[in-house]
Coordinates of C-alpha atoms in Angstrom, one line a residue:
Chain A
D1 CA 79.1 91.2 72.9
A2 CA 76.5 88.7 74.2
G3 CA 77.9 88.6 77.7
V4 CA 78.3 85.5 79.8
I5 CA 75.9 82.9 78.6
Q6 CA 74.6 80.2 81.0
S7 CA 72.3 77.3 80.2
P8 CA 69.8 76.1 81.1
R9 CA 68.1 79.0 82.8
H10 CA 66.0 76.6 84.9
E11 CA 66.6 73.0 85.8
V12 CA 64.3 70.7 87.8
T13 CA 65.6 67.3 88.5
E14 CA 65.0 64.4 90.9
M15 CA 67.3 63.6 93.7
G16 CA 70.1 61.2 92.6
Q17 CA 70.2 62.4 89.0
E18 CA 73.2 64.0 87.4
V19 CA 73.0 67.7 86.6
T20 CA 75.2 69.6 84.2
L21 CA 75.3 73.4 84.1
R22 CA 77.0 75.2 81.2
C23 CA 78.8 78.5 80.8
K24 CA 80.2 80.4 77.9
P25 CA 82.5 83.3 79.1
I26 CA 83.1 86.5 77.3
S27 CA 85.7 86.2 74.6
G28 CA 89.1 87.4 75.7
H29 CA 88.4 86.9 79.4
D30 CA 91.0 84.7 81.0
Y31 CA 89.2 84.2 84.4
L32 CA 86.1 82.2 84.9
F33 CA 84.2 81.8 88.2
W34 CA 81.3 79.6 89.5
Y35 CA 79.2 80.9 92.3
R36 CA 76.2 79.5 94.1
Q37 CA 73.5 81.7 95.8
T38 CA 71.0 80.7 98.5
M39 CA 69.0 82.7 100.9
M40 CA 70.8 81.1 103.8
R41 CA 74.4 81.4 102.6
G42 CA 74.3 84.3 100.1
L43 CA 76.8 84.2 97.2
E44 CA 79.5 81.6 97.6
L45 CA 82.5 81.2 95.4
L46 CA 82.8 77.5 94.4
I47 CA 85.7 77.4 92.0
Y48 CA 87.6 79.6 89.6
F49 CA 89.8 79.1 86.6
N50 CA 92.6 81.1 85.0
N51 CA 93.5 80.3 81.4
N52 CA 91.4 77.2 81.6
V53 CA 93.3 75.8 84.6
P54 CA 91.5 75.4 88.0
I55 CA 93.2 77.7 90.5
D56 CA 91.1 77.3 93.6
D57 CA 88.3 74.8 94.2
S58 CA 88.2 75.1 98.0
G59 CA 84.6 76.3 97.8
M60 CA 83.3 73.2 96.2
P61 CA 81.0 71.7 98.8
E62 CA 81.9 68.0 98.3
D63 CA 83.0 65.4 95.9
R64 CA 79.6 65.3 94.2
F65 CA 80.5 68.6 92.6
S66 CA 83.0 68.9 89.7
A67 CA 83.9 71.6 87.2
K68 CA 85.8 71.6 84.0
M69 CA 87.0 74.1 81.5
P70 CA 88.1 72.2 78.3
N71 CA 88.7 75.4 76.4
A72 CA 88.6 79.2 76.7
S73 CA 85.0 79.4 75.6
F74 CA 83.2 76.7 77.6
S75 CA 82.9 75.5 81.2
T76 CA 80.7 73.0 83.0
L77 CA 79.7 72.5 86.6
K78 CA 78.4 69.0 87.3
I79 CA 76.6 67.6 90.3
Q80 CA 76.4 63.8 90.6
P81 CA 74.3 62.6 92.4
S82 CA 72.2 65.7 93.1
E83 CA 70.5 66.3 96.4
P84 CA 67.7 68.6 97.5
R85 CA 70.1 70.8 99.4
D86 CA 71.9 71.6 96.1
S87 CA 68.9 73.7 95.1
A88 CA 70.1 77.2 94.5
V89 CA 70.9 79.7 91.8
Y90 CA 74.3 79.0 90.2
F91 CA 76.1 81.9 88.5
C92 CA 79.0 81.9 86.2
A93 CA 81.2 85.0 85.8
S94 CA 84.2 85.9 83.7
S95 CA 86.8 88.6 83.8
R96 CA 90.2 89.9 82.8
R97 CA 92.6 90.4 85.6
N98 CA 92.1 93.6 87.6
Y99 CA 88.8 94.3 85.9
G100 CA 85.3 93.8 87.3
Y101 CA 83.5 90.5 86.8
T102 CA 80.7 90.0 84.3
F103 CA 78.1 87.6 85.6
G104 CA 75.7 85.5 83.6
S105 CA 71.9 85.4 84.3
G106 CA 72.3 82.2 86.4
T107 CA 70.8 78.8 86.4
R108 CA 68.0 78.1 88.9
L109 CA 68.4 74.5 90.1
T110 CA 65.6 72.7 91.9
V111 CA 66.3 69.2 93.1
V112 CA 63.1 67.4 94.3
Chain B
D1 CA 91.2 90.0 101.7
A2 CA 90.1 92.7 104.2
K3 CA 86.7 92.4 105.7
T4 CA 84.1 95.0 104.9
T5 CA 81.1 96.3 107.0
Q6 CA 78.0 97.8 105.4
P7 CA 74.6 98.8 106.8
P8 CA 72.1 96.1 106.1
S9 CA 69.6 98.4 104.5
M10 CA 68.8 102.0 103.5
D11 CA 66.1 103.9 101.7
C12 CA 66.5 106.6 99.2
A13 CA 64.0 109.0 97.5
E14 CA 63.8 108.8 93.7
G15 CA 65.8 111.6 92.1
R16 CA 68.0 112.2 95.1
A17 CA 71.6 111.1 95.6
A18 CA 72.2 107.8 97.3
N19 CA 75.3 107.6 99.5
L20 CA 76.3 104.0 100.4
P21 CA 78.9 103.7 103.1
C22 CA 81.4 100.9 103.5
N23 CA 84.0 100.4 106.2
H24 CA 87.2 98.5 105.5
S25 CA 89.5 99.5 108.3
T26 CA 91.9 96.6 107.8
I27 CA 92.5 97.2 104.1
S28 CA 96.1 96.7 102.9
G29 CA 98.0 98.9 100.6
N30 CA 97.6 96.7 97.5
E31 CA 93.9 96.1 98.0
Y32 CA 91.3 97.7 95.7
V33 CA 87.7 98.6 96.7
Y34 CA 85.1 97.1 94.3
W35 CA 81.4 97.7 94.2
Y36 CA 78.8 95.4 92.7
R37 CA 75.0 95.4 92.8
Q38 CA 72.4 92.7 92.4
I39 CA 69.0 93.4 91.2
H40 CA 66.4 90.8 92.3
S41 CA 66.8 87.5 90.4
Q42 CA 69.7 88.8 88.3
G43 CA 73.4 88.1 88.4
P44 CA 75.5 90.7 90.2
Q45 CA 76.6 93.7 88.1
Y46 CA 80.0 95.4 88.4
I47 CA 79.7 99.1 89.2
I48 CA 83.1 100.6 89.9
H49 CA 86.4 100.1 91.6
G50 CA 89.3 102.1 92.9
L51 CA 92.6 102.0 94.9
K52 CA 93.0 105.4 96.5
N53 CA 91.8 108.1 94.1
N54 CA 88.2 108.9 93.7
E55 CA 86.6 107.3 90.6
T56 CA 83.6 108.2 88.5
N57 CA 81.9 106.4 85.7
E58 CA 78.5 106.5 84.0
M59 CA 76.9 104.6 86.8
A60 CA 78.4 106.0 90.0
S61 CA 81.1 107.8 91.9
L62 CA 83.5 106.2 94.4
I63 CA 84.9 108.3 97.2
I64 CA 87.7 106.7 99.2
T65 CA 88.9 108.4 102.4
E66 CA 92.6 109.5 102.5
D67 CA 93.4 106.7 105.1
R68 CA 91.5 104.2 102.9
K69 CA 89.7 102.8 105.9
S70 CA 86.3 103.6 104.4
S71 CA 84.6 104.5 101.1
T72 CA 81.3 105.8 99.8
L73 CA 79.5 104.8 96.7
I74 CA 77.4 107.6 95.3
L75 CA 74.5 107.1 92.9
P76 CA 73.9 110.7 91.9
H77 CA 70.3 110.6 90.9
A78 CA 68.6 107.4 92.2
T79 CA 65.9 105.8 90.1
L80 CA 63.5 103.0 90.9
R81 CA 65.7 100.7 88.9
D82 CA 68.6 101.3 91.3
T83 CA 66.7 99.2 93.9
A84 CA 69.1 96.4 94.6
V85 CA 71.6 94.8 97.0
Y86 CA 74.9 96.7 96.9
Y87 CA 78.1 94.8 97.7
C88 CA 81.4 96.4 98.8
I89 CA 84.4 94.2 98.4
V90 CA 88.1 94.7 98.9
R91 CA 90.6 92.5 97.2
V92 CA 94.2 92.2 96.1
G93 CA 95.0 93.8 92.8
G94 CA 97.9 93.7 90.5
G95 CA 101.0 91.6 90.8
T96 CA 101.1 87.9 89.9
T97 CA 99.3 86.4 92.9
D98 CA 96.5 84.1 92.1
S99 CA 94.7 85.3 95.1
W100 CA 93.3 88.0 92.9
G101 CA 90.6 85.6 91.7
K102 CA 89.4 84.6 95.2
F103 CA 87.0 86.9 97.0
Q104 CA 83.7 86.4 98.7
F105 CA 80.6 88.6 98.6
G106 CA 79.3 89.7 102.0
A107 CA 75.7 90.4 102.9
G108 CA 75.7 93.8 101.3
T109 CA 73.2 96.8 101.7
Q110 CA 69.7 96.4 100.5
V111 CA 68.8 99.8 98.9
V112 CA 65.2 100.6 98.3
V113 CA 64.5 103.6 96.1
T114 CA 61.0 105.0 96.7
P115 CA 58.9 107.3 94.5

């Protein structure tokens, strides 16, 4: 089991550019979560999916953020256009119901 | 989900047991207690969870008081690699509610294990 795989590990982009973060959950896990972590706000839940369907996106900061899960083995988090305040570490996690989450190693995003 | 209260930081000597407290006085009957930790620059790591009985696994033990208003995570023999932020979370378990998937991490307890 390779765990939750996120790519890229690091991303540096200029303000206004589109950024796409990718996540491959653990096979057999039917829940997928996107979190963002900053020093100021800690770990924040952005959105989560159950069986590829978005269940709650109330944590998505604004319309510039969007997430998709086209199949059980892949999800994306897109920011368009990106802004410096989006700089953070973005984590993806997956789980089966009533089990603990397994987190990926995260993507460190820097918007300059 | 019920709110949890943890001390912001604590130190522990290497080789000794680390006892991490968590208060969750408003916990409901169907809410589980989960513990995670986050080692610097890594993703959070699941440690253990329980409902009302004490639980033990290869990483730690979880002791939940009889009234379920508080719990303690025990790392039996702390090592330097246990230095991390430890999060205590309570959340709904079981049933069909989709609220199972929604919980937030608090500030946690920064544990520093010293030689």
